[in-house]
Structure formats: structure tokens, C-alpha cells
Short mmCIF file of C-alpha atoms in Angstrom, two decimals:
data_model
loop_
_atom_site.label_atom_id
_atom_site.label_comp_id
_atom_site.label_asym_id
_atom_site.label_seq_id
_atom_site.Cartn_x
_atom_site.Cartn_y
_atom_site.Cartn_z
CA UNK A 1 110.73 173.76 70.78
CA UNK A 2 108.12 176.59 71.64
CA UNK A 3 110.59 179.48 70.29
CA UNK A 4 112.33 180.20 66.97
CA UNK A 5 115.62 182.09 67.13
CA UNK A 6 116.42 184.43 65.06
CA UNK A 7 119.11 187.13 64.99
CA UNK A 8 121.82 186.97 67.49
CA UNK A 9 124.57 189.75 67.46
CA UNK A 10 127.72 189.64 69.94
CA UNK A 11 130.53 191.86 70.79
CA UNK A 12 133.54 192.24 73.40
CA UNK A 13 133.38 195.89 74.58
CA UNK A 14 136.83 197.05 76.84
CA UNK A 15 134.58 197.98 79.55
CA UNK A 16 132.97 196.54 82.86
CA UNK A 17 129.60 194.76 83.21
CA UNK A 18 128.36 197.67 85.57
CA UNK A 19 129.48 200.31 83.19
CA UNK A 20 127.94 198.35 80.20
CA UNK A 21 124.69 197.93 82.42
CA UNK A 22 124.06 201.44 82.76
CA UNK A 23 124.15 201.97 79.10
CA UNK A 24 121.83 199.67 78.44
CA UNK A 25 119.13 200.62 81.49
CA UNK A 26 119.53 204.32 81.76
CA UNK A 27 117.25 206.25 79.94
CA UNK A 28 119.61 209.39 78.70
CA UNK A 29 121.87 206.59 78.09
CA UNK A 30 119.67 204.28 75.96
CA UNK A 31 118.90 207.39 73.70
CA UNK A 32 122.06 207.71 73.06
CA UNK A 33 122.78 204.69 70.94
CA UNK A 34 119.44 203.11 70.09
CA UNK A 35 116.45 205.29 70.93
CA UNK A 36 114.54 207.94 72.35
CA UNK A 37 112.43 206.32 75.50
CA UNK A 38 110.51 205.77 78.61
CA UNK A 39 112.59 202.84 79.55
CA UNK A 40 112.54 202.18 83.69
CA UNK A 41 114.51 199.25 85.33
CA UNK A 42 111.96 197.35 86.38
CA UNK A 43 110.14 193.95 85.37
CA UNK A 44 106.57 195.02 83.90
CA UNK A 45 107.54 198.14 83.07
CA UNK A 46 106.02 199.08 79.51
CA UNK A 47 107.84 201.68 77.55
CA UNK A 48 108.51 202.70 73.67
CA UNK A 49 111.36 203.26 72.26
CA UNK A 50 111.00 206.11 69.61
CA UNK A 51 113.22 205.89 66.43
CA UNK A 52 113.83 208.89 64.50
CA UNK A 53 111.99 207.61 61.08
CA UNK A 54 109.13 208.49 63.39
CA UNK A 55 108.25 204.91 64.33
CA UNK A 56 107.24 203.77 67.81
CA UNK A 57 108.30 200.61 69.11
CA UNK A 58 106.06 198.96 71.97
CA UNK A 59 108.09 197.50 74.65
CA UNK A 60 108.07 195.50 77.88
CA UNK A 61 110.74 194.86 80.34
CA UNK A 62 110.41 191.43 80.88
CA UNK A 63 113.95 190.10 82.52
CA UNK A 64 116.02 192.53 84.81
CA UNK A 65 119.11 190.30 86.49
CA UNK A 66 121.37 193.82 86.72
CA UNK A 67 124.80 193.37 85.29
CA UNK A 68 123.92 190.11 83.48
CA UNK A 69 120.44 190.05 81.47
CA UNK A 70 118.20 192.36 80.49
CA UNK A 71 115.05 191.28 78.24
CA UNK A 72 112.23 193.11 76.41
CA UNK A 73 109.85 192.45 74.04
CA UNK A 74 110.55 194.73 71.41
CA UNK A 75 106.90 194.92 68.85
CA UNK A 76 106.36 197.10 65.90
CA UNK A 77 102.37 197.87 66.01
CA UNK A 78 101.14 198.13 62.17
CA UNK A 79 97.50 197.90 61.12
CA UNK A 80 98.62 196.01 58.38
CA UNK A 81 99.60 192.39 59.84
CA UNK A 82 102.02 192.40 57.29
CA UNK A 83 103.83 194.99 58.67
CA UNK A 84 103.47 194.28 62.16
CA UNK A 85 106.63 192.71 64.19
CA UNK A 86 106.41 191.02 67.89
CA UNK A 87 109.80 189.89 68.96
CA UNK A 88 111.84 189.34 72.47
CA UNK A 89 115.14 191.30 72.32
CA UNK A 90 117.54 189.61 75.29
CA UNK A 91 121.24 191.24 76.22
CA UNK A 92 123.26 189.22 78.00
CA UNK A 93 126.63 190.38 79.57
CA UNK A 94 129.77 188.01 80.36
CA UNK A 95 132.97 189.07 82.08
CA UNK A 96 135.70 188.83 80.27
CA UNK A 97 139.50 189.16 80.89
CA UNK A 98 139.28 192.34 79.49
CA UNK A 99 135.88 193.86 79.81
CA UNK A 100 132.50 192.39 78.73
CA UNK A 101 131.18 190.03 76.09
CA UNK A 102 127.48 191.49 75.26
CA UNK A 103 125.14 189.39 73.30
CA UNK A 104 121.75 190.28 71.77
CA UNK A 105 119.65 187.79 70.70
CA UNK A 106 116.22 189.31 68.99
CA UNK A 107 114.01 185.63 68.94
CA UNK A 108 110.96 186.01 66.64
CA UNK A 109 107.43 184.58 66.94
CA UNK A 110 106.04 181.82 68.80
CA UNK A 111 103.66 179.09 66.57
CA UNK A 112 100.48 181.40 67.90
CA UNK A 113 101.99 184.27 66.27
CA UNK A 114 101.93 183.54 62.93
CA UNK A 115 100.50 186.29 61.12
CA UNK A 116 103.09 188.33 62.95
CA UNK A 117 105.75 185.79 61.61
CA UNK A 118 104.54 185.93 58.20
CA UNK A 119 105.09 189.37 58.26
CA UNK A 120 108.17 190.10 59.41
CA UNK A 121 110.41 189.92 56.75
CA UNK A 122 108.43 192.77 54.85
CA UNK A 123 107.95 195.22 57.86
CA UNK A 124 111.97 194.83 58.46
CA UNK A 125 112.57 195.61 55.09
CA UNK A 126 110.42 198.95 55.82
CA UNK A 127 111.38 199.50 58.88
CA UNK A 128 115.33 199.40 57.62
CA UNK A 129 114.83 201.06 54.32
CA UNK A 130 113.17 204.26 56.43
CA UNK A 131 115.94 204.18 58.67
CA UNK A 132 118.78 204.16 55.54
CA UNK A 133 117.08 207.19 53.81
CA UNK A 134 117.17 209.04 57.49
CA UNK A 135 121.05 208.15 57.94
CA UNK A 136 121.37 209.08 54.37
CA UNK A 137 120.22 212.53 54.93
CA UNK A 138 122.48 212.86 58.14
CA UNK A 139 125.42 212.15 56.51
CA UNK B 1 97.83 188.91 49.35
CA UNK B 2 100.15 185.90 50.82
CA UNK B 3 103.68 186.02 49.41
CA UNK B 4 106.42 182.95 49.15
CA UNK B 5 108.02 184.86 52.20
CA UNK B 6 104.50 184.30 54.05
CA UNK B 7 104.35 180.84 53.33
CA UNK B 8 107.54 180.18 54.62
CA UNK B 9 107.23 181.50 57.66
CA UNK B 10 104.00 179.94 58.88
CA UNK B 11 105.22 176.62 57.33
CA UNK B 12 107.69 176.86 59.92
CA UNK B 13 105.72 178.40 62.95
CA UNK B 14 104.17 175.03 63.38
CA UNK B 15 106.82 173.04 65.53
CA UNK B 16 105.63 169.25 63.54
CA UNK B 17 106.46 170.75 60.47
CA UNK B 18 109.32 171.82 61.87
CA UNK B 19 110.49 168.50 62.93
CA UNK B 20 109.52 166.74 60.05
CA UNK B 21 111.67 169.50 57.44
CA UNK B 22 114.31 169.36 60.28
CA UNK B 23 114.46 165.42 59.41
CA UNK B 24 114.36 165.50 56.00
CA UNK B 25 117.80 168.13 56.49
CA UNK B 26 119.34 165.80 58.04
CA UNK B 27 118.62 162.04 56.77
CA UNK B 28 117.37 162.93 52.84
CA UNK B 29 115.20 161.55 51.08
CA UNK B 30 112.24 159.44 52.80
CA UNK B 31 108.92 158.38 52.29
CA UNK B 32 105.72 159.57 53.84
CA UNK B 33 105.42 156.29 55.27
CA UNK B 34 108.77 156.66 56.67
CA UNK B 35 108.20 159.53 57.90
CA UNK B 36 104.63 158.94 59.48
CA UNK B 37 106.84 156.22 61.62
CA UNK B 38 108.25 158.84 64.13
CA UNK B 39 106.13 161.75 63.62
CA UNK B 40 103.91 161.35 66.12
CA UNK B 41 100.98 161.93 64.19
CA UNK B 42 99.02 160.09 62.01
CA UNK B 43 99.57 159.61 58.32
CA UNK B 44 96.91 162.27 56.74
CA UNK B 45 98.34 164.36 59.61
CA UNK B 46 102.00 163.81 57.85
CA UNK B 47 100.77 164.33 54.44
CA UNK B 48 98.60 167.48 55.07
CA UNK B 49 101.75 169.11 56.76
CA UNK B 50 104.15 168.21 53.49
CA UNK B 51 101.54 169.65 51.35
CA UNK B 52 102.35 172.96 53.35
CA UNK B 53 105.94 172.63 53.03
CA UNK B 54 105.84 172.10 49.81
CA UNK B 55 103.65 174.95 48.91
CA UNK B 56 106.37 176.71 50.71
CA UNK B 57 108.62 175.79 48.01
CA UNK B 58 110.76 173.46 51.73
CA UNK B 59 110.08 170.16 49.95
CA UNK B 60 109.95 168.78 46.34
CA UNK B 61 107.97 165.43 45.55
CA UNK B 62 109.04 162.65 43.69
CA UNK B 63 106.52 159.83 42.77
CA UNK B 64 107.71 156.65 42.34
CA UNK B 65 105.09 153.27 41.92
CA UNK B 66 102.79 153.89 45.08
CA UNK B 67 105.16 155.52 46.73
CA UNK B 68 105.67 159.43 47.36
CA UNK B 69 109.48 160.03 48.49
CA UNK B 70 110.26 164.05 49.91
CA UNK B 71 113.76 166.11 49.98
CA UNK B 72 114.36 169.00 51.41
CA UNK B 73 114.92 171.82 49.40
CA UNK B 74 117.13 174.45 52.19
CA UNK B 75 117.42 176.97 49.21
CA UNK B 76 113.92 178.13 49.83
CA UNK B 77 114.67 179.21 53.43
CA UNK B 78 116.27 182.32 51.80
CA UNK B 79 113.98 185.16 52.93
CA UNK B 80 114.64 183.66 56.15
CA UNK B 81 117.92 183.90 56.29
CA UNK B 82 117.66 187.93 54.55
CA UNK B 83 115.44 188.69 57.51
CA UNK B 84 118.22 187.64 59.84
CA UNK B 85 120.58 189.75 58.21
CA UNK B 86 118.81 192.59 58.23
CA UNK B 87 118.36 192.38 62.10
CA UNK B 88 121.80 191.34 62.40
CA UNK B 89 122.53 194.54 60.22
CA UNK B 90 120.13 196.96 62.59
CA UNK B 91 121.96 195.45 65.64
CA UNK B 92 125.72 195.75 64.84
CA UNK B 93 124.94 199.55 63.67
CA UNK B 94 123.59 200.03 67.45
CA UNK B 95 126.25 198.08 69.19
CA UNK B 96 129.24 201.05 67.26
CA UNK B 97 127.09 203.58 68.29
CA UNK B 98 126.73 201.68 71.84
CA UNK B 99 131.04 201.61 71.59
CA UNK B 100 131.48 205.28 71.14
CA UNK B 101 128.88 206.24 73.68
CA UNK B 102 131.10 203.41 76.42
CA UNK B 103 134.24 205.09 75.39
CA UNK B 104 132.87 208.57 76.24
CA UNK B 105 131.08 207.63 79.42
CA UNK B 106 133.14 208.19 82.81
CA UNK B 107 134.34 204.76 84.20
#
């Protein structure tokens, strides 16, 4: 085992693969429900992914099978290592009888990333707590 | 500063540790001895990694004659198991806002 697992979130949406596909590779699309970015569908690619509590997210398309599984890693640059976050974020898409299953799995730190590791759990908490106080403010 | 949360999670980057918390889940109780048996490793090797576990608060020791016996102690994977939540949390507030945005796209 070379990988730890971490969060995995799933849900059925009552839509095609294809249609789910471009919402998750389109730029305009992408912005509109997870982040501003310079996302490009294409293996290599590196792009951020801008979140309104003014964090920047440094990003790298790393799987690109279209309609069934897109990867990136997904790192939160911090000078602190105790705030800094390196993660893989993978979507995969099933058919379903009535649309699509989509599952994210977001798989943390490999053994030579350990101070990264270690400090996860605190820059998450920072990360989320900025991004409360912005919805807060929206509402 | 290291905190507990630290300690955890670089007790557990190291995939021999891993394996030998992993076995202590899953058959109790056991002795280094025991343990050095199937680890793969040698027996300072065994003991140096339960001294990180247990600083980690994963194991307790219990001493009995000339014997050390370990158990796992799963309530100290807790900050763990918040961290997953929270990402779990992030995640299913993106996947509504991914829902509305599907539902107003054209098919």
C-alpha cells in the first residue's frame, strides 16, 4: 500500500455521463460550482483553481479518460508546512439506469509526504473555517 | 510545534507501521515478539516503530514478566477521521451546487 485514502464523496445525478463531463472539464462550467480557473482538458495541463476566500489551489490534470475519469492533484501551497495540503482529487462517472453515479475520491499523502500529511488536518480546518465566514456573509 | 494530530499522521505515513497497527485492529493483543514474527523486519525495527505509535497515543503498553504485550487503541485515530469529514463536508457542498448548475444546463 503506497497510497492512503481519504475522503470519498458519491452521488447519482439524473443526467448523462457526457452532460456531467462537461461540467466537470469546461472552464465557465467548473466556475460555476467549485472554482474560478485555468482548467484545460488535457493530461499535464497545470492550472489553479481560485476560491473566493482568496486562496489559490495548485493543480495538475493528471487522468483525462472523457466521460469516465478525470484526475488532478489538487495542493494548497502554504509557507507554513503546517498549512500546506498535497492531495489527488479523482471523479469517476458510472452509467446508471437513470443518469450517472459520480464519485470523488480526494486520497491524501504518500509516506514521502509526510510533513504535508502532518499538516493537513490544521490547513483544512483553515481552509473550511475561511470558506464558512465567506458563505456566512453571502447569505 | 508538533501536535497529537501531527503525530498521528506521520505514525501512519509509514506503510510498516501501518501494517503492524492494522494487525493489532484486527487480532488484539500481541507481543512484540509476536509481532516481530511476520513483520518483516527485525525486532529493534518492531519496537522502534511501536514506540512511534504509541507516542501517537495508536497503542497502549502493558508489561507483564519479560514480556511487553500492545493493543490498539482506534480512539486516537479521531483527528483522522474529523479531517475526513471536513473534506467530505467541502465536497457534498460542491456536488448541490454541481446539481443546480446540471439542472440548468441544456441537455
Amino acid at each position: 500500500m503506497t497510497e492512503t485514502r481519504t475522503a470519498v464523496v458519491e452521488r447519482e445525478f439524473p443526467h448523462p455521463p457526457e452532460k456531467l463531463w462537461r461540467a466537470l472539464t469546461q472552464p465557465h462550467l467548473i466556475e460555476e460550482w467549485l472554482m474560478k480557473n485555468d482548467f484545460a482538458p488535457k493530461v499535464g495541463h497545470r492550472f489553479q483553481l481560485k476560491g473566493e476566500w482568496g486562496g489559490t489551489l495548485d493543480c495538475e490534470v493528471l487522468t483525462l479518460e472523457p466521460g469516465r475519469a478525470l484526475a488532478y492533484r489538487w495542493d494548497f501551497a502554504h509557507e507554513d508546512p503546517a498549512y500546506a495540503l498535497e492531495s489527488v482529487v479523482t471523479f469517476t462517472l458510472t452509467p446508471t439506469a437513470d443518469g450517472t453515479r459520480l464519485r470523488m475520491e480526494q486520497a491524501g499523502f504518500r509516506p514521502d509526504q509526510t510533513q504535508a500529511y502532518g499538516g493537513a488536518h490544521a490547513g483544512w480546518k483553515s481552509f473550511f473555517d475561511k470558506l464558512d465566514d465567506l458563505l456566512a456573509k453571502e447569505a | 510545534m508538533e501536535t497529537q494530530a501531527d503525530l498521528l499522521f506521520r505514525a501512519l505515513a509509514d506503510p510498516t507501521r501501518r501494517a503492524l497497527f492494522e494487525r493489532l485492529c484486527r487480532e488484539g493483543e500481541q507481543t512484540v515478539g509476536a509481532l516481530t514474527a511476520t513483520a518483516g523486519v527485525s525486532q529493534p525495527a518492531v519496537s522502534k516503530h511501536l514506540a512511534a505509535l504509541k507516542a501517537a497515543g495508536l497503542v497502549a503498553d502493558r508489561h507483564e514478566g519479560r514480556q511487553t504485550h500492545y493493543s490498539p487503541r482506534t480512539a486516537a485515530l479521531g483527528p483522522l477521521a474529523d479531517w475526513t469529514k471536513d473534506m467530505a463536508r467541502f465536497w457534498e457542498g460542491r456536488f448541490d451546487a454541481l446539481e443546480d448548475l446540471l439542472n440548468r444546463m441544456d441537455q
